[in-house]
């Protein structure tokens, strides 16, 4: 158990695993930590995934400047339940089961890059607003954002889209590339895109079935790049 009475960190936390740590039974601790003024980084330094039986930590943390979880695998990932707002989250974690970020409501930037086939990804049940969302996920099910309604930029690669039923507008740019998707029905509730639309290298995508995208493409050809679909 790591630092069981620590409540606040002014700057950041960095944890790096080396060549002798490719397999660990459990990552746990930081059970009383409430605030981190900088970045929480948990990563490997060897180019190979660190493998935990489970990740179970940071359950009461409610604020951090940014979080970067890179290059590890576990059977169960649980943590960051009470985190409400965070400027930036980079999440590259492979797990069979996820229960995390359940209280997060706002973020500036979220990057999801896990290779998670064939398992379901973590969801963000309370996230309503994010400036930039980048989802690069190989296979699996769409990442769930059930109450997301404010989004400026969306970039989707190597996935089946995102599940965001309350999203009706993308205020700035949309990019869909190198994906497995056969249609864009996951964007059916989006009625407007404010900026550029880029759709390329989606081998199974042959048509645009979302009215807002079709209209934007037809009326704003200068802001559209479509190729290799």
PDB file of N, CA and C in Angstrom, residues 81-135:
ATOM      1  N   UNK A  81     -12.481   7.281  -8.735  1.00  0.00           N
ATOM      2  CA  UNK A  81     -13.936   7.339  -8.646  1.00  0.00           C
ATOM      3  C   UNK A  81     -14.470   8.747  -8.393  1.00  0.00           C
ATOM      4  N   UNK A  82     -13.752   9.532  -7.563  1.00  0.00           N
ATOM      5  CA  UNK A  82     -14.244  10.838  -7.133  1.00  0.00           C
ATOM      6  C   UNK A  82     -13.610  12.001  -7.874  1.00  0.00           C
ATOM      7  N   UNK A  83     -12.818  11.717  -8.886  1.00  0.00           N
ATOM      8  CA  UNK A  83     -12.214  12.790  -9.676  1.00  0.00           C
ATOM      9  C   UNK A  83     -13.308  13.512 -10.460  1.00  0.00           C
ATOM     10  N   UNK A  84     -13.444  14.823 -10.230  1.00  0.00           N
ATOM     11  CA  UNK A  84     -14.532  15.595 -10.837  1.00  0.00           C
ATOM     12  C   UNK A  84     -14.061  16.338 -12.079  1.00  0.00           C
ATOM     13  N   UNK A  85     -12.885  16.943 -11.991  1.00  0.00           N
ATOM     14  CA  UNK A  85     -12.373  17.697 -13.132  1.00  0.00           C
ATOM     15  C   UNK A  85     -10.880  17.463 -13.280  1.00  0.00           C
ATOM     16  N   UNK A  86     -10.429  17.437 -14.522  1.00  0.00           N
ATOM     17  CA  UNK A  86      -9.015  17.205 -14.818  1.00  0.00           C
ATOM     18  C   UNK A  86      -8.724  17.824 -16.172  1.00  0.00           C
ATOM     19  N   UNK A  87      -7.620  18.540 -16.267  1.00  0.00           N
ATOM     20  CA  UNK A  87      -7.311  19.202 -17.524  1.00  0.00           C
ATOM     21  C   UNK A  87      -7.039  18.206 -18.642  1.00  0.00           C
ATOM     22  N   UNK A  88      -6.230  17.176 -18.348  1.00  0.00           N
ATOM     23  CA  UNK A  88      -5.818  16.244 -19.403  1.00  0.00           C
ATOM     24  C   UNK A  88      -5.729  14.832 -18.856  1.00  0.00           C
ATOM     25  N   UNK A  89      -6.275  13.867 -19.610  1.00  0.00           N
ATOM     26  CA  UNK A  89      -6.178  12.456 -19.255  1.00  0.00           C
ATOM     27  C   UNK A  89      -5.670  11.684 -20.469  1.00  0.00           C
ATOM     28  N   UNK A  90      -4.562  10.970 -20.293  1.00  0.00           N
ATOM     29  CA  UNK A  90      -4.065  10.038 -21.300  1.00  0.00           C
ATOM     30  C   UNK A  90      -4.166   8.641 -20.712  1.00  0.00           C
ATOM     31  N   UNK A  91      -4.927   7.783 -21.365  1.00  0.00           N
ATOM     32  CA  UNK A  91      -5.278   6.484 -20.781  1.00  0.00           C
ATOM     33  C   UNK A  91      -4.916   5.390 -21.764  1.00  0.00           C
ATOM     34  N   UNK A  92      -3.831   4.676 -21.450  1.00  0.00           N
ATOM     35  CA  UNK A  92      -3.355   3.577 -22.293  1.00  0.00           C
ATOM     36  C   UNK A  92      -3.220   2.346 -21.409  1.00  0.00           C
ATOM     37  N   UNK A  93      -4.363   1.767 -21.059  1.00  0.00           N
ATOM     38  CA  UNK A  93      -4.423   0.646 -20.118  1.00  0.00           C
ATOM     39  C   UNK A  93      -5.286  -0.454 -20.717  1.00  0.00           C
ATOM     40  N   UNK A  94      -4.762  -1.646 -20.756  1.00  0.00           N
ATOM     41  CA  UNK A  94      -5.504  -2.820 -21.234  1.00  0.00           C
ATOM     42  C   UNK A  94      -6.017  -3.573 -20.013  1.00  0.00           C
ATOM     43  N   UNK A  95      -7.344  -3.768 -19.939  1.00  0.00           N
ATOM     44  CA  UNK A  95      -7.916  -4.506 -18.810  1.00  0.00           C
ATOM     45  C   UNK A  95      -9.145  -5.281 -19.258  1.00  0.00           C
ATOM     46  N   UNK A  96      -9.441  -6.343 -18.535  1.00  0.00           N
ATOM     47  CA  UNK A  96     -10.654  -7.105 -18.824  1.00  0.00           C
ATOM     48  C   UNK A  96     -11.897  -6.431 -18.281  1.00  0.00           C
ATOM     49  N   UNK A  97     -11.747  -5.718 -17.159  1.00  0.00           N
ATOM     50  CA  UNK A  97     -12.869  -5.022 -16.539  1.00  0.00           C
ATOM     51  C   UNK A  97     -12.408  -3.641 -16.084  1.00  0.00           C
ATOM     52  N   UNK A  98     -13.269  -2.650 -16.311  1.00  0.00           N
ATOM     53  CA  UNK A  98     -12.953  -1.284 -15.922  1.00  0.00           C
ATOM     54  C   UNK A  98     -14.037  -0.746 -14.997  1.00  0.00           C
ATOM     55  N   UNK A  99     -13.630   0.001 -13.982  1.00  0.00           N
ATOM     56  CA  UNK A  99     -14.539   0.793 -13.167  1.00  0.00           C
ATOM     57  C   UNK A  99     -13.756   2.010 -12.711  1.00  0.00           C
ATOM     58  N   UNK A 100     -13.894   3.096 -13.462  1.00  0.00           N
ATOM     59  CA  UNK A 100     -13.024   4.245 -13.203  1.00  0.00           C
ATOM     60  C   UNK A 100     -13.640   5.516 -13.762  1.00  0.00           C
ATOM     61  N   UNK A 101     -13.170   6.651 -13.246  1.00  0.00           N
ATOM     62  CA  UNK A 101     -13.586   7.976 -13.718  1.00  0.00           C
ATOM     63  C   UNK A 101     -15.107   8.162 -13.659  1.00  0.00           C
ATOM     64  N   UNK A 102     -15.752   7.540 -12.686  1.00  0.00           N
ATOM     65  CA  UNK A 102     -17.213   7.587 -12.622  1.00  0.00           C
ATOM     66  C   UNK A 102     -17.761   8.958 -12.263  1.00  0.00           C
ATOM     67  N   UNK A 103     -16.944   9.816 -11.610  1.00  0.00           N
ATOM     68  CA  UNK A 103     -17.424  11.135 -11.209  1.00  0.00           C
ATOM     69  C   UNK A 103     -16.935  12.274 -12.073  1.00  0.00           C
ATOM     70  N   UNK A 104     -16.102  11.981 -13.079  1.00  0.00           N
ATOM     71  CA  UNK A 104     -15.519  13.041 -13.903  1.00  0.00           C
ATOM     72  C   UNK A 104     -16.595  13.751 -14.724  1.00  0.00           C
ATOM     73  N   UNK A 105     -16.663  15.093 -14.592  1.00  0.00           N
ATOM     74  CA  UNK A 105     -17.684  15.858 -15.308  1.00  0.00           C
ATOM     75  C   UNK A 105     -17.113  16.720 -16.430  1.00  0.00           C
ATOM     76  N   UNK A 106     -15.896  17.227 -16.256  1.00  0.00           N
ATOM     77  CA  UNK A 106     -15.306  18.095 -17.278  1.00  0.00           C
ATOM     78  C   UNK A 106     -13.828  17.781 -17.449  1.00  0.00           C
ATOM     79  N   UNK A 107     -13.346  17.981 -18.671  1.00  0.00           N
ATOM     80  CA  UNK A 107     -11.920  17.814 -18.972  1.00  0.00           C
ATOM     81  C   UNK A 107     -11.595  18.641 -20.201  1.00  0.00           C
ATOM     82  N   UNK A 108     -10.359  19.065 -20.290  1.00  0.00           N
ATOM     83  CA  UNK A 108      -9.929  19.802 -21.478  1.00  0.00           C
ATOM     84  C   UNK A 108      -9.562  18.844 -22.607  1.00  0.00           C
ATOM     85  N   UNK A 109      -8.803  17.798 -22.271  1.00  0.00           N
ATOM     86  CA  UNK A 109      -8.347  16.870 -23.311  1.00  0.00           C
ATOM     87  C   UNK A 109      -8.342  15.454 -22.767  1.00  0.00           C
ATOM     88  N   UNK A 110      -8.904  14.518 -23.525  1.00  0.00           N
ATOM     89  CA  UNK A 110      -8.863  13.101 -23.172  1.00  0.00           C
ATOM     90  C   UNK A 110      -8.343  12.318 -24.371  1.00  0.00           C
ATOM     91  N   UNK A 111      -7.307  11.515 -24.135  1.00  0.00           N
ATOM     92  CA  UNK A 111      -6.733  10.651 -25.160  1.00  0.00           C
ATOM     93  C   UNK A 111      -6.835   9.209 -24.678  1.00  0.00           C
ATOM     94  N   UNK A 112      -7.562   8.378 -25.420  1.00  0.00           N
ATOM     95  CA  UNK A 112      -7.740   6.971 -25.085  1.00  0.00           C
ATOM     96  C   UNK A 112      -7.076   6.141 -26.171  1.00  0.00           C
ATOM     97  N   UNK A 113      -6.107   5.325 -25.785  1.00  0.00           N
ATOM     98  CA  UNK A 113      -5.308   4.624 -26.802  1.00  0.00           C
ATOM     99  C   UNK A 113      -5.163   3.135 -26.558  1.00  0.00           C
ATOM    100  N   UNK A 114      -6.008   2.548 -25.736  1.00  0.00           N
ATOM    101  CA  UNK A 114      -5.791   1.153 -25.362  1.00  0.00           C
ATOM    102  C   UNK A 114      -6.174   0.169 -26.465  1.00  0.00           C
ATOM    103  N   UNK A 115      -5.381  -0.895 -26.657  1.00  0.00           N
ATOM    104  CA  UNK A 115      -5.773  -2.012 -27.529  1.00  0.00           C
ATOM    105  C   UNK A 115      -6.630  -2.991 -26.731  1.00  0.00           C
ATOM    106  N   UNK A 116      -7.958  -2.888 -26.818  1.00  0.00           N
ATOM    107  CA  UNK A 116      -8.788  -3.582 -25.845  1.00  0.00           C
ATOM    108  C   UNK A 116      -9.646  -4.709 -26.405  1.00  0.00           C
ATOM    109  N   UNK A 117      -9.431  -5.117 -27.638  1.00  0.00           N
ATOM    110  CA  UNK A 117     -10.214  -6.216 -28.203  1.00  0.00           C
ATOM    111  C   UNK A 117     -10.100  -7.466 -27.325  1.00  0.00           C
ATOM    112  N   UNK A 118     -11.178  -8.160 -27.039  1.00  0.00           N
ATOM    113  CA  UNK A 118     -12.557  -7.881 -27.429  1.00  0.00           C
ATOM    114  C   UNK A 118     -13.373  -7.309 -26.281  1.00  0.00           C
ATOM    115  N   UNK A 119     -12.725  -6.668 -25.310  1.00  0.00           N
ATOM    116  CA  UNK A 119     -13.392  -6.260 -24.086  1.00  0.00           C
ATOM    117  C   UNK A 119     -14.006  -4.873 -24.207  1.00  0.00           C
ATOM    118  N   UNK A 120     -14.983  -4.597 -23.356  1.00  0.00           N
ATOM    119  CA  UNK A 120     -15.600  -3.280 -23.310  1.00  0.00           C
ATOM    120  C   UNK A 120     -14.646  -2.287 -22.653  1.00  0.00           C
ATOM    121  N   UNK A 121     -14.704  -1.065 -23.117  1.00  0.00           N
ATOM    122  CA  UNK A 121     -13.833  -0.040 -22.571  1.00  0.00           C
ATOM    123  C   UNK A 121     -14.458   0.555 -21.320  1.00  0.00           C
ATOM    124  N   UNK A 122     -13.636   1.286 -20.561  1.00  0.00           N
ATOM    125  CA  UNK A 122     -14.184   2.069 -19.468  1.00  0.00           C
ATOM    126  C   UNK A 122     -15.176   3.086 -20.012  1.00  0.00           C
ATOM    127  N   UNK A 123     -16.174   3.416 -19.232  1.00  0.00           N
ATOM    128  CA  UNK A 123     -17.114   4.458 -19.630  1.00  0.00           C
ATOM    129  C   UNK A 123     -16.878   5.695 -18.779  1.00  0.00           C
ATOM    130  N   UNK A 124     -17.432   6.790 -19.198  1.00  0.00           N
ATOM    131  CA  UNK A 124     -17.338   8.053 -18.476  1.00  0.00           C
ATOM    132  C   UNK A 124     -18.768   8.525 -18.206  1.00  0.00           C
ATOM    133  N   UNK A 125     -19.435   7.963 -17.188  1.00  0.00           N
ATOM    134  CA  UNK A 125     -20.880   8.153 -17.027  1.00  0.00           C
ATOM    135  C   UNK A 125     -21.307   9.561 -16.674  1.00  0.00           C
ATOM    136  N   UNK A 126     -20.403  10.394 -16.114  1.00  0.00           N
ATOM    137  CA  UNK A 126     -20.790  11.742 -15.701  1.00  0.00           C
ATOM    138  C   UNK A 126     -20.160  12.838 -16.555  1.00  0.00           C
ATOM    139  N   UNK A 127     -19.338  12.468 -17.522  1.00  0.00           N
ATOM    140  CA  UNK A 127     -18.629  13.469 -18.320  1.00  0.00           C
ATOM    141  C   UNK A 127     -19.599  14.188 -19.253  1.00  0.00           C
ATOM    142  N   UNK A 128     -19.752  15.501 -19.043  1.00  0.00           N
ATOM    143  CA  UNK A 128     -20.690  16.275 -19.863  1.00  0.00           C
ATOM    144  C   UNK A 128     -19.995  17.234 -20.807  1.00  0.00           C
ATOM    145  N   UNK A 129     -18.738  17.586 -20.513  1.00  0.00           N
ATOM    146  CA  UNK A 129     -18.061  18.583 -21.333  1.00  0.00           C
ATOM    147  C   UNK A 129     -16.581  18.257 -21.466  1.00  0.00           C
ATOM    148  N   UNK A 130     -16.098  18.263 -22.711  1.00  0.00           N
ATOM    149  CA  UNK A 130     -14.664  18.072 -22.964  1.00  0.00           C
ATOM    150  C   UNK A 130     -14.304  18.878 -24.205  1.00  0.00           C
ATOM    151  N   UNK A 131     -13.146  19.518 -24.159  1.00  0.00           N
ATOM    152  CA  UNK A 131     -12.721  20.331 -25.297  1.00  0.00           C
ATOM    153  C   UNK A 131     -12.269  19.450 -26.461  1.00  0.00           C
ATOM    154  N   UNK A 132     -11.350  18.525 -26.183  1.00  0.00           N
ATOM    155  CA  UNK A 132     -10.777  17.694 -27.244  1.00  0.00           C
ATOM    156  C   UNK A 132     -10.813  16.235 -26.817  1.00  0.00           C
ATOM    157  N   UNK A 133     -11.407  15.395 -27.661  1.00  0.00           N
ATOM    158  CA  UNK A 133     -11.533  13.968 -27.370  1.00  0.00           C
ATOM    159  C   UNK A 133     -10.908  13.177 -28.508  1.00  0.00           C
ATOM    160  N   UNK A 134      -9.930  12.343 -28.154  1.00  0.00           N
ATOM    161  CA  UNK A 134      -9.207  11.553 -29.145  1.00  0.00           C
ATOM    162  C   UNK A 134      -9.294  10.090 -28.736  1.00  0.00           C
ATOM    163  N   UNK A 135      -9.972   9.279 -29.545  1.00  0.00           N
ATOM    164  CA  UNK A 135     -10.199   7.874 -29.221  1.00  0.00           C
ATOM    165  C   UNK A 135      -9.488   7.016 -30.263  1.00  0.00           C
TER     166      UNK A 135
END
